[in-house]
PDB file of C-alpha atoms in Angstrom:
ATOM      1  CA  MET A   1     103.575-246.445-175.898  1.00 57.00           C
ATOM      2  CA  SER A   2     105.735-243.626-174.747  1.00 57.00           C
ATOM      3  CA  SER A   3     105.020-241.526-171.774  1.00 56.00           C
ATOM      4  CA  VAL A   4     105.798-237.901-171.383  1.00 57.00           C
ATOM      5  CA  SER A   5     107.494-237.235-168.166  1.00 55.00           C
ATOM      6  CA  ALA A   6     107.240-233.768-166.831  1.00 54.00           C
ATOM      7  CA  THR A   7     110.080-232.513-164.758  1.00 52.00           C
ATOM      8  CA  THR A   8     109.071-230.282-161.949  1.00 52.00           C
ATOM      9  CA  THR A   9     111.556-228.136-160.205  1.00 51.00           C
ATOM     10  CA  SER A  10     111.247-227.421-156.567  1.00 50.00           C
ATOM     11  CA  ALA A  11     111.659-223.890-155.280  1.00 49.00           C
ATOM     12  CA  ALA A  12     113.894-225.208-152.513  1.00 48.00           C
ATOM     13  CA  PRO A  13     117.050-225.752-154.604  1.00 50.00           C
ATOM     14  CA  ARG A  14     116.629-222.419-156.387  1.00 48.00           C
ATOM     15  CA  ARG A  15     116.134-220.384-153.236  1.00 69.00           C
ATOM     16  CA  PRO A  16     117.477-222.253-150.229  1.00 72.00           C
ATOM     17  CA  LEU A  17     117.887-219.073-148.196  1.00 76.00           C
ATOM     18  CA  PHE A  18     114.134-218.523-148.074  1.00 81.00           C
ATOM     19  CA  THR A  19     113.785-221.710-146.017  1.00 88.00           C
ATOM     20  CA  ASP A  20     116.569-220.661-143.619  1.00 89.00           C
ATOM     21  CA  PRO A  21     115.016-219.314-140.359  1.00 94.00           C
ATOM     22  CA  GLY A  22     117.983-216.979-139.882  1.00 93.00           C
ATOM     23  CA  TYR A  23     117.479-215.454-143.314  1.00 94.00           C
ATOM     24  CA  GLN A  24     113.751-215.143-142.674  1.00 94.00           C
ATOM     25  CA  ALA A  25     114.538-213.243-139.453  1.00 96.00           C
ATOM     26  CA  PHE A  26     116.886-210.984-141.421  1.00 96.00           C
ATOM     27  CA  VAL A  27     114.168-210.191-143.978  1.00 95.00           C
ATOM     28  CA  ILE A  28     111.602-209.483-141.249  1.00 97.00           C
ATOM     29  CA  LEU A  29     113.964-207.172-139.371  1.00 97.00           C
ATOM     30  CA  ARG A  30     115.115-205.436-142.546  1.00 97.00           C
ATOM     31  CA  THR A  31     111.535-204.793-143.608  1.00 97.00           C
ATOM     32  CA  GLY A  32     110.509-203.523-140.179  1.00 98.00           C
ATOM     33  CA  PHE A  33     113.533-201.276-139.738  1.00 98.00           C
ATOM     34  CA  THR A  34     113.010-199.860-143.221  1.00 98.00           C
ATOM     35  CA  VAL A  35     109.290-199.141-142.975  1.00 98.00           C
ATOM     36  CA  ALA A  36     109.001-197.968-139.346  1.00 97.00           C
ATOM     37  CA  PRO A  37     111.682-195.239-139.400  1.00 97.00           C
ATOM     38  CA  ILE A  38     110.390-193.900-142.704  1.00 98.00           C
ATOM     39  CA  LEU A  39     106.786-193.771-141.468  1.00 97.00           C
ATOM     40  CA  PHE A  40     107.725-192.268-138.097  1.00 96.00           C
ATOM     41  CA  GLY A  41     110.040-189.816-139.837  1.00 97.00           C
ATOM     42  CA  LEU A  42     107.240-188.689-142.132  1.00 98.00           C
ATOM     43  CA  ASP A  43     104.914-188.333-139.143  1.00 97.00           C
ATOM     44  CA  LYS A  44     107.326-185.843-137.546  1.00 97.00           C
ATOM     45  CA  PHE A  45     106.008-183.410-140.182  1.00 97.00           C
ATOM     46  CA  ALA A  46     102.317-184.177-139.546  1.00 96.00           C
ATOM     47  CA  ASN A  47     102.092-185.154-135.838  1.00 95.00           C
ATOM     48  CA  LEU A  48      99.247-187.559-136.616  1.00 96.00           C
ATOM     49  CA  LEU A  49     100.412-190.388-134.353  1.00 95.00           C
ATOM     50  CA  VAL A  50     101.521-188.287-131.391  1.00 94.00           C
ATOM     51  CA  ASP A  51     102.609-184.779-130.422  1.00 95.00           C
ATOM     52  CA  TRP A  52     106.291-185.467-131.147  1.00 95.00           C
ATOM     53  CA  PRO A  53     107.741-182.269-129.603  1.00 95.00           C
ATOM     54  CA  ALA A  54     106.511-183.518-126.206  1.00 94.00           C
ATOM     55  CA  TYR A  55     109.106-186.305-126.487  1.00 94.00           C
ATOM     56  CA  LEU A  56     112.027-183.881-126.750  1.00 95.00           C
ATOM     57  CA  ALA A  57     113.843-183.368-123.464  1.00 96.00           C
ATOM     58  CA  PRO A  58     113.791-179.723-122.347  1.00 94.00           C
ATOM     59  CA  TRP A  59     117.593-179.589-122.133  1.00 95.00           C
ATOM     60  CA  ILE A  60     117.861-180.697-125.773  1.00 94.00           C
ATOM     61  CA  ASP A  61     115.224-178.133-126.768  1.00 94.00           C
ATOM     62  CA  ASP A  62     117.396-175.490-125.073  1.00 94.00           C
ATOM     63  CA  VAL A  63     120.491-176.616-127.001  1.00 94.00           C
ATOM     64  CA  VAL A  64     119.084-176.938-130.522  1.00 93.00           C
ATOM     65  CA  PRO A  65     118.196-173.805-132.462  1.00 94.00           C
ATOM     66  CA  GLY A  66     114.544-173.054-133.149  1.00 94.00           C
ATOM     67  CA  SER A  67     111.497-174.675-131.632  1.00 95.00           C
ATOM     68  CA  ALA A  68     110.930-178.260-130.551  1.00 95.00           C
ATOM     69  CA  GLN A  69     108.825-178.771-133.693  1.00 96.00           C
ATOM     70  CA  THR A  70     111.717-177.534-135.831  1.00 96.00           C
ATOM     71  CA  ALA A  71     113.943-180.078-134.080  1.00 96.00           C
ATOM     72  CA  MET A  72     111.360-182.761-134.886  1.00 96.00           C
ATOM     73  CA  TYR A  73     111.589-181.844-138.573  1.00 97.00           C
ATOM     74  CA  ALA A  74     115.333-182.564-138.416  1.00 96.00           C
ATOM     75  CA  VAL A  75     114.631-185.792-136.507  1.00 96.00           C
ATOM     76  CA  GLY A  76     112.135-186.783-139.209  1.00 97.00           C
ATOM     77  CA  VAL A  77     114.695-186.308-141.967  1.00 97.00           C
ATOM     78  CA  ILE A  78     117.271-188.353-140.046  1.00 96.00           C
ATOM     79  CA  GLU A  79     114.762-191.166-139.474  1.00 97.00           C
ATOM     80  CA  ILE A  80     113.789-191.262-143.144  1.00 98.00           C
ATOM     81  CA  VAL A  81     117.478-191.435-144.120  1.00 97.00           C
ATOM     82  CA  ALA A  82     118.046-194.205-141.542  1.00 97.00           C
ATOM     83  CA  GLY A  83     115.156-196.239-142.977  1.00 98.00           C
ATOM     84  CA  LEU A  84     116.525-195.822-146.492  1.00 98.00           C
ATOM     85  CA  ALA A  85     119.983-196.839-145.257  1.00 98.00           C
ATOM     86  CA  VAL A  86     118.518-200.065-143.859  1.00 98.00           C
ATOM     87  CA  ALA A  87     116.782-200.736-147.182  1.00 97.00           C
ATOM     88  CA  LEU A  88     119.895-200.114-149.280  1.00 97.00           C
ATOM     89  CA  ALA A  89     122.752-201.150-146.998  1.00 96.00           C
ATOM     90  CA  PRO A  90     121.491-203.056-143.943  1.00 97.00           C
ATOM     91  CA  ARG A  91     125.002-203.855-142.682  1.00 96.00           C
ATOM     92  CA  PHE A  92     125.494-200.100-142.173  1.00 97.00           C
ATOM     93  CA  GLY A  93     121.837-199.105-141.688  1.00 97.00           C
ATOM     94  CA  GLY A  94     121.303-201.493-138.793  1.00 97.00           C
ATOM     95  CA  TRP A  95     124.129-199.858-136.844  1.00 98.00           C
ATOM     96  CA  LEU A  96     122.881-196.395-137.814  1.00 97.00           C
ATOM     97  CA  VAL A  97     119.404-197.172-136.459  1.00 97.00           C
ATOM     98  CA  ALA A  98     120.903-198.715-133.305  1.00 98.00           C
ATOM     99  CA  GLY A  99     122.964-195.578-132.685  1.00 97.00           C
ATOM    100  CA  TRP A 100     119.971-193.352-133.334  1.00 97.00           C
ATOM    101  CA  LEU A 101     117.883-195.395-130.888  1.00 97.00           C
ATOM    102  CA  ALA A 102     120.631-195.051-128.267  1.00 98.00           C
ATOM    103  CA  GLY A 103     120.355-191.284-128.613  1.00 96.00           C
ATOM    104  CA  ILE A 104     116.573-191.460-128.313  1.00 97.00           C
ATOM    105  CA  ILE A 105     116.943-193.571-125.158  1.00 97.00           C
ATOM    106  CA  VAL A 106     119.257-190.997-123.555  1.00 97.00           C
ATOM    107  CA  ASN A 107     116.768-188.265-124.454  1.00 96.00           C
ATOM    108  CA  LEU A 108     113.834-190.232-122.974  1.00 97.00           C
ATOM    109  CA  LEU A 109     115.657-191.149-119.768  1.00 97.00           C
ATOM    110  CA  THR A 110     115.999-187.432-119.018  1.00 96.00           C
ATOM    111  CA  ILE A 111     112.222-186.864-119.237  1.00 95.00           C
ATOM    112  CA  PRO A 112     110.335-188.086-116.146  1.00 93.00           C
ATOM    113  CA  GLY A 113     107.493-190.410-117.069  1.00 93.00           C
ATOM    114  CA  HIS A 114     108.982-191.651-120.349  1.00 94.00           C
ATOM    115  CA  TYR A 115     110.978-194.568-118.959  1.00 96.00           C
ATOM    116  CA  ASP A 116     108.580-197.129-120.438  1.00 96.00           C
ATOM    117  CA  VAL A 117     109.158-195.750-123.926  1.00 96.00           C
ATOM    118  CA  ALA A 118     112.931-195.777-123.298  1.00 97.00           C
ATOM    119  CA  LEU A 119     112.697-199.459-122.341  1.00 97.00           C
ATOM    120  CA  ARG A 120     110.717-200.210-125.515  1.00 97.00           C
ATOM    121  CA  ASP A 121     113.338-198.393-127.570  1.00 97.00           C
ATOM    122  CA  PHE A 122     116.066-200.461-125.899  1.00 98.00           C
ATOM    123  CA  GLY A 123     114.310-203.569-127.231  1.00 98.00           C
ATOM    124  CA  LEU A 124     114.236-201.966-130.672  1.00 98.00           C
ATOM    125  CA  LEU A 125     117.953-201.165-130.349  1.00 98.00           C
ATOM    126  CA  LEU A 126     118.646-204.858-129.717  1.00 98.00           C
ATOM    127  CA  GLY A 127     116.614-205.710-132.826  1.00 98.00           C
ATOM    128  CA  ALA A 128     118.622-203.210-134.892  1.00 98.00           C
ATOM    129  CA  VAL A 129     121.893-204.748-133.669  1.00 98.00           C
ATOM    130  CA  ALA A 130     120.559-208.207-134.561  1.00 98.00           C
ATOM    131  CA  LEU A 131     119.677-206.882-138.026  1.00 98.00           C
ATOM    132  CA  ALA A 132     123.181-205.514-138.541  1.00 97.00           C
ATOM    133  CA  ARG A 133     124.753-208.815-137.470  1.00 96.00           C
ATOM    134  CA  LEU A 134     122.413-210.877-139.678  1.00 96.00           C
ATOM    135  CA  ALA A 135     123.078-208.509-142.584  1.00 96.00           C
ATOM    136  CA  GLN A 136     126.791-209.213-142.181  1.00 94.00           C
ATOM    137  CA  ARG A 137     126.132-212.949-142.286  1.00 93.00           C
ATOM    138  CA  TYR A 138     123.824-212.904-145.309  1.00 91.00           C
ATOM    139  CA  HIS A 139     125.498-210.146-147.307  1.00 86.00           C
ATOM    140  CA  ALA A 140     127.404-212.535-149.562  1.00 67.00           C
ATOM    141  CA  LYS A 141     124.564-215.067-149.711  1.00 63.00           C
ATOM    142  CA  ARG A 142     121.840-212.941-151.306  1.00 59.00           C
ATOM    143  CA  PRO A 143     119.424-214.956-153.441  1.00 54.00           C
ATOM    144  CA  ARG A 144     119.509-214.160-157.134  1.00 53.00           C
ATOM    145  CA  PRO A 145     116.260-213.891-159.109  1.00 52.00           C
TER     146      PRO A 145
END
């Protein structure tokens, strides 16, 4: 009597990166820093989440042409581009988002009463730097389908 032996393949050898906690952190950060900037950028055109022009420092409003809302339209476009950059090229996009967050922090520190949001954005800046560093590490080790 012959027996049929079925060979099962484990997903672990095919995709070892998916079990790597560092790679999992990279995927989480990449997803978050893709989705959040795009959504917040789109909201600059709708002001559904918050009245975004209220977060623009008066001195910046005096420097940029047009109204604070017009400046928020430009901010929205930049945030959408930053999110797309993270999606397509996280080694560059992570640094782009970190730089953008640094600018936001400077803006917020010049508005009394917004220091808590500046502190939150500093935490996000650290996450964006971590994303850029992890993207550098995993760039050559991308899993193939």
